[in-house]
Amino acid sequence: MVKTLDARTSQGSNGIGILSPTFTNGVPLLMAQVGLQVKSPGSWIRTFFSGSIKFQAVNLPISGFLGVEVYRESDGLQQLVYQVGTVVRPGRLVSPCALTINGSDYNVPAPSSGQVTYTVYSVFTYNPQYSITNFRMGPESFNATIYSDD
């Protein structure tokens, strides 16, 4: 039987107003972080997560790239568990750009500290010869739920 150990949400924005800071070309930006409590887990620990990010790039003459990476940290060790990205097309008709993620982390080691932390970074890259203005518009959120078998 499956047992829910913990569930958390990190919400940077509900979509009202512009978030700060904006993206710097190619520099990962902290999007979210959740610490999940893992007390008395059974076997086969796993995490399901989801999230979204929305932003707008102004004066983008050629395509750029929006990426998201999810890292698991447990007992001082950090590991990339999920990576996704999308091409950001130039032009007013295709901006703003929204990216939704859904993923799983299977066979999570039981932490001796009793906590597993998921940290999410987003990055926007484009040709550096252009001057691009961008806005993190929101909504921007990350949800994680950790389970184990009894």
XYZ file of N, CA and C in Angstrom:
450
model
N 0.832 -1.164 0.000
C 0.000 0.000 0.000
C 0.890 1.246 0.000
N 0.462 2.282 -0.681
C 1.231 3.506 -0.807
C 0.906 4.466 0.333
N 1.953 5.101 0.852
C 1.801 6.048 1.952
C 2.362 7.402 1.511
N 1.571 8.468 1.668
C 2.050 9.815 1.380
C 2.856 10.300 2.580
N 4.108 10.685 2.339
C 4.978 11.143 3.413
C 4.897 12.659 3.617
N 4.851 13.414 2.518
C 4.782 14.871 2.622
C 4.440 15.453 1.254
N 3.906 16.663 1.257
C 3.594 17.399 0.026
C 3.800 18.877 0.309
N 4.472 19.562 -0.620
C 4.761 20.988 -0.446
C 4.609 21.731 -1.767
N 4.399 23.035 -1.648
C 4.311 23.915 -2.809
C 5.212 25.120 -2.585
N 5.904 25.510 -3.634
C 6.672 26.747 -3.631
C 6.089 27.617 -4.732
N 5.516 28.754 -4.363
C 4.906 29.617 -5.364
C 5.606 30.966 -5.363
N 6.272 31.261 -6.499
C 6.965 32.534 -6.645
C 6.021 33.636 -7.051
N 4.948 33.273 -7.744
C 3.994 34.274 -8.199
C 2.694 33.601 -8.585
N 1.603 34.321 -8.377
C 0.309 33.825 -8.826
C -0.075 34.420 -10.174
N 0.835 35.170 -10.778
C 0.586 35.736 -12.100
C 0.161 37.185 -12.087
N 0.147 37.779 -10.895
C -0.206 39.194 -10.795
C 1.080 39.970 -10.529
N 1.496 40.769 -11.478
C 2.729 41.545 -11.331
C 3.932 40.820 -11.892
N 5.004 41.556 -12.070
C 6.243 41.033 -12.642
C 7.189 40.650 -11.515
N 7.853 39.501 -11.674
C 8.795 39.002 -10.673
C 10.182 39.590 -10.889
N 10.920 39.691 -9.825
C 12.297 40.153 -9.883
C 13.149 39.113 -9.179
N 14.353 38.833 -9.651
C 15.037 39.436 -10.789
C 14.592 38.821 -12.112
N 14.938 39.486 -13.191
C 14.701 38.945 -14.524
C 15.880 38.050 -14.896
N 15.773 37.363 -16.017
C 16.844 36.474 -16.449
C 18.046 37.263 -16.963
N 19.232 36.779 -16.636
C 20.476 37.202 -17.262
C 20.847 36.085 -18.227
N 21.225 36.422 -19.428
C 21.490 35.434 -20.475
C 22.365 34.279 -19.979
N 21.798 33.070 -19.992
C 22.535 31.857 -19.675
C 22.817 31.603 -18.210
N 22.325 32.440 -17.324
C 22.592 32.281 -15.891
C 21.368 31.648 -15.222
N 21.539 30.460 -14.619
C 20.404 29.825 -13.938
C 19.871 30.705 -12.806
N 18.563 30.708 -12.666
C 17.876 31.527 -11.676
C 17.054 30.599 -10.786
N 17.182 30.757 -9.475
C 16.407 29.939 -8.544
C 14.923 30.204 -8.745
N 14.192 29.155 -9.071
C 12.755 29.275 -9.320
C 11.941 28.808 -8.115
N 12.390 27.727 -7.465
C 11.616 27.163 -6.354
C 12.494 26.231 -5.528
N 12.059 26.012 -4.282
C 12.732 25.042 -3.423
C 11.725 24.538 -2.397
N 11.645 23.223 -2.246
C 10.773 22.619 -1.237
C 11.548 21.556 -0.476
N 11.342 21.524 0.832
C 11.931 20.498 1.681
C 10.844 19.534 2.110
N 10.998 18.273 1.738
C 9.990 17.252 2.052
C 10.462 16.407 3.232
N 9.597 16.267 4.229
C 9.912 15.478 5.411
C 9.688 13.998 5.112
N 10.696 13.198 5.429
C 10.640 11.755 5.163
C 10.859 11.041 6.493
N 9.770 10.830 7.199
C 9.825 10.173 8.508
C 9.295 8.750 8.376
N 10.069 7.793 8.833
C 9.691 6.376 8.824
C 9.185 5.912 7.462
N 9.993 6.087 6.405
C 9.523 5.648 5.087
C 9.564 4.136 4.954
N 8.712 3.635 4.085
C 8.781 2.227 3.715
C 9.770 2.082 2.569
N 9.659 0.996 1.855
C 10.543 0.788 0.704
C 10.024 1.578 -0.498
N 10.833 1.709 -1.495
C 10.478 2.334 -2.769
C 9.959 3.761 -2.612
N 10.830 4.630 -2.174
C 10.474 6.042 -2.037
C 10.500 6.682 -3.430
N 9.486 7.508 -3.698
C 9.426 8.194 -4.997
C 8.725 9.540 -4.820
N 9.046 10.438 -5.733
C 8.490 11.789 -5.691
C 7.869 12.116 -7.034
N 6.704 12.714 -6.999
C 6.057 13.248 -8.201
C 6.047 14.758 -8.058
N 6.376 15.463 -9.147
C 6.411 16.913 -9.071
C 5.841 17.548 -10.331
N 5.428 18.783 -10.182
C 4.896 19.553 -11.307
C 5.193 21.025 -11.058
N 5.115 21.807 -12.113
C 5.366 23.231 -11.947
C 5.099 23.990 -13.229
N 5.209 25.299 -13.128
C 5.010 26.132 -14.313
C 5.812 27.415 -14.182
N 6.160 27.952 -15.338
C 6.859 29.227 -15.407
C 6.360 29.942 -16.649
N 6.219 31.251 -16.546
C 5.753 32.042 -17.686
C 6.566 33.330 -17.734
N 7.049 33.659 -18.916
C 7.812 34.895 -19.047
C 7.636 35.459 -20.448
N 8.087 36.685 -20.608
C 7.977 37.354 -21.896
C 9.332 37.938 -22.276
N 9.729 37.717 -23.522
C 10.966 38.284 -24.060
C 10.590 39.337 -25.089
N 11.077 40.550 -24.880
C 10.779 41.665 -25.776
C 11.999 41.893 -26.673
N 11.767 42.227 -27.930
C 12.839 42.495 -28.900
C 13.689 41.265 -29.191
N 13.096 40.099 -29.160
C 13.822 38.865 -29.448
C 13.811 38.645 -30.965
N 14.934 38.912 -31.669
C 14.939 38.830 -33.126
C 15.070 37.400 -33.663
N 15.686 36.508 -32.880
C 15.811 35.101 -33.268
C 15.457 34.254 -32.052
N 15.238 32.980 -32.272
C 14.794 32.100 -31.189
C 15.780 32.053 -30.027
N 15.217 31.915 -28.833
C 15.990 31.696 -27.621
C 15.595 30.349 -27.032
N 16.029 30.065 -25.810
C 15.751 28.774 -25.178
C 15.438 29.001 -23.704
N 14.342 28.411 -23.237
C 13.963 28.437 -21.827
C 14.097 27.021 -21.281
N 14.890 26.862 -20.232
C 15.103 25.540 -19.655
C 14.803 25.514 -18.168
N 14.458 24.322 -17.679
C 14.190 24.105 -16.258
C 14.925 22.844 -15.829
N 15.595 22.925 -14.673
C 16.288 21.776 -14.095
C 15.820 21.585 -12.660
N 15.580 20.322 -12.285
C 15.163 19.974 -10.925
C 16.262 19.113 -10.304
N 16.738 19.524 -9.136
C 17.778 18.799 -8.407
C 17.223 18.266 -7.100
N 17.647 17.049 -6.744
C 17.310 16.471 -5.447
C 18.540 16.567 -4.553
N 18.341 17.060 -3.332
C 19.425 17.089 -2.357
C 19.015 16.277 -1.150
N 19.892 15.363 -0.770
C 19.630 14.495 0.363
C 20.963 14.153 1.014
N 21.055 14.369 2.314
C 22.280 14.086 3.072
C 23.506 14.761 2.457
N 23.314 15.989 1.981
C 24.428 16.771 1.468
C 24.832 16.490 0.032
N 24.166 15.557 -0.629
C 24.476 15.236 -2.022
C 23.379 15.774 -2.923
N 23.781 16.440 -4.010
C 22.814 17.010 -4.947
C 22.907 16.279 -6.280
N 21.744 15.941 -6.848
C 21.704 15.195 -8.107
C 20.623 15.760 -9.018
N 20.964 15.954 -10.292
C 19.988 16.373 -11.292
C 19.030 15.213 -11.540
N 17.713 15.459 -11.403
C 16.736 14.388 -11.603
C 15.782 14.672 -12.757
N 15.776 15.920 -13.258
C 14.832 16.257 -14.328
C 15.344 17.491 -15.055
N 15.225 17.456 -16.376
C 15.650 18.586 -17.194
C 14.752 18.671 -18.418
N 14.257 19.879 -18.712
C 13.386 20.067 -19.862
C 13.575 21.492 -20.371
N 13.246 21.701 -21.625
C 13.354 23.041 -22.177
C 12.475 23.201 -23.398
N 12.338 24.443 -23.829
C 11.542 24.738 -25.005
C 12.171 25.904 -25.760
N 11.967 25.918 -27.051
C 12.431 27.020 -27.874
C 11.474 28.194 -27.698
N 12.034 29.365 -27.491
C 11.244 30.588 -27.387
C 11.328 31.284 -28.743
N 10.207 31.359 -29.414
C 10.164 31.935 -30.757
C 10.101 33.462 -30.701
N 10.696 34.132 -31.671
C 10.622 35.590 -31.698
C 9.252 36.064 -32.160
N 8.928 37.286 -31.820
C 7.682 37.878 -32.300
C 6.655 38.069 -31.209
N 5.856 39.088 -31.365
C 4.831 39.406 -30.375
C 3.732 38.364 -30.307
N 3.464 37.668 -31.399
C 2.334 36.734 -31.435
C 2.594 35.464 -30.648
N 3.850 35.146 -30.365
C 4.156 33.911 -29.634
C 4.683 34.177 -28.227
N 4.742 35.414 -27.833
C 5.197 35.742 -26.493
C 3.983 36.286 -25.735
N 3.744 35.951 -24.496
C 4.657 35.314 -23.574
C 4.781 33.795 -23.786
N 5.824 33.236 -23.194
C 6.122 31.811 -23.298
C 5.834 31.148 -21.948
N 5.100 30.058 -21.975
C 4.801 29.311 -20.753
C 5.366 27.900 -20.887
N 5.923 27.405 -19.804
C 6.472 26.050 -19.777
C 5.929 25.353 -18.538
N 5.291 24.209 -18.737
C 4.758 23.399 -17.649
C 5.577 22.129 -17.550
N 5.904 21.722 -16.330
C 6.679 20.500 -16.132
C 5.892 19.501 -15.295
N 6.115 18.236 -15.579
C 5.577 17.123 -14.799
C 6.639 16.045 -14.801
N 7.040 15.576 -13.634
C 8.095 14.572 -13.597
C 8.021 13.708 -12.358
N 8.892 12.696 -12.347
C 8.961 11.752 -11.239
C 10.409 11.470 -10.905
N 10.653 11.182 -9.655
C 11.973 10.790 -9.167
C 11.786 9.469 -8.435
N 12.228 8.369 -9.059
C 12.033 7.039 -8.491
C 13.279 6.569 -7.756
N 13.087 5.662 -6.825
C 14.165 5.077 -6.033
C 14.960 6.134 -5.282
N 14.250 7.033 -4.630
C 14.884 8.075 -3.824
C 15.495 7.409 -2.591
N 16.791 7.628 -2.330
C 17.383 7.028 -1.130
C 16.779 7.621 0.139
N 16.553 6.782 1.132
C 16.016 7.263 2.418
C 17.068 8.149 3.077
N 16.732 9.407 3.369
C 17.720 10.318 3.945
C 17.898 10.101 5.445
N 19.139 10.090 5.897
C 19.372 9.954 7.336
C 18.957 11.217 8.073
N 18.933 12.349 7.357
C 18.544 13.626 7.962
C 17.031 13.759 8.113
N 16.270 12.910 7.425
C 14.813 12.986 7.490
C 14.204 13.988 6.528
N 15.027 14.558 5.635
C 14.498 15.534 4.684
C 15.143 15.364 3.310
N 14.303 15.481 2.280
C 14.756 15.525 0.893
C 14.345 16.890 0.351
N 15.284 17.594 -0.262
C 15.010 18.931 -0.787
C 15.079 18.907 -2.307
N 14.074 19.513 -2.930
C 14.073 19.670 -4.393
C 14.249 21.153 -4.700
N 15.245 21.449 -5.524
C 15.549 22.813 -5.919
C 15.398 22.920 -7.426
N 14.710 23.968 -7.866
C 14.401 24.142 -9.287
C 15.052 25.429 -9.784
N 15.775 25.296 -10.901
C 16.395 26.447 -11.549
C 15.817 26.598 -12.945
N 15.654 27.840 -13.375
C 15.250 28.104 -14.753
C 16.332 28.968 -15.392
N 16.450 28.845 -16.714
C 17.471 29.598 -17.434
C 16.920 30.013 -18.795
N 17.248 31.213 -19.216
C 16.868 31.718 -20.532
C 18.151 32.085 -21.270
N 18.324 31.508 -22.452
C 19.521 31.793 -23.242
C 19.116 32.304 -24.617
N 19.946 33.176 -25.133
C 19.713 33.769 -26.451
C 21.043 34.250 -26.998
N 21.060 34.621 -28.250
C 22.265 35.107 -28.890
C 22.715 36.395 -28.188
N 23.934 36.426 -27.626
C 24.368 37.580 -26.839
C 24.616 38.859 -27.651
N 24.608 38.763 -28.962
C 24.816 39.991 -29.743
C 23.578 40.894 -29.727
N 22.448 40.378 -29.222
C 21.220 41.166 -29.160
C 20.944 41.609 -27.726
N 20.339 42.752 -27.602
C 19.920 43.270 -26.300
C 18.443 42.905 -26.107
N 18.190 42.014 -25.176
C 16.842 41.494 -24.962
C 16.334 41.936 -23.593
N 15.102 42.394 -23.548
C 14.434 42.685 -22.287
C 13.482 41.523 -22.016
N 13.497 41.011 -20.784
C 12.602 39.902 -20.465
C 11.937 40.146 -19.122
N 10.763 39.537 -18.970
C 9.978 39.694 -17.755
C 9.497 38.333 -17.293
N 9.733 38.017 -16.026
C 9.121 36.836 -15.417
C 7.739 37.270 -14.966
N 6.715 36.759 -15.632
C 5.355 37.230 -15.419
C 4.564 36.398 -14.421
N 4.905 35.149 -14.292
C 4.107 34.264 -13.480
C 2.841 33.844 -14.234
N 2.126 32.862 -13.789
C 2.398 32.192 -12.525
C 3.697 31.394 -12.580
N 4.292 31.249 -11.413
C 5.535 30.496 -11.281
C 5.416 29.673 -10.012
N 5.337 28.356 -10.169
C 5.123 27.508 -8.996
C 5.755 26.135 -9.198
N 5.943 25.420 -8.079
C 6.489 24.068 -8.089
C 5.821 23.298 -6.957
N 5.337 22.102 -7.271
C 4.661 21.234 -6.305
C 5.394 19.896 -6.257
N 5.555 19.340 -5.068
C 6.195 18.033 -4.935
C 5.495 17.227 -3.847
N 5.293 15.935 -4.134
C 4.716 15.014 -3.162
C 5.585 13.773 -3.135
N 5.962 13.336 -1.932
C 6.830 12.166 -1.787
C 6.039 11.021 -1.144
N 6.218 9.833 -1.712
C 5.486 8.628 -1.301
C 6.460 7.502 -0.985
N 5.957 6.493 -0.283
C 6.682 5.238 -0.141
C 5.684 4.110 0.035
N 6.149 2.890 -0.158
C 5.312 1.730 0.127
C 5.419 1.419 1.610
N 4.358 0.840 2.168
C 4.394 0.448 3.589
C 5.329 -0.708 3.804
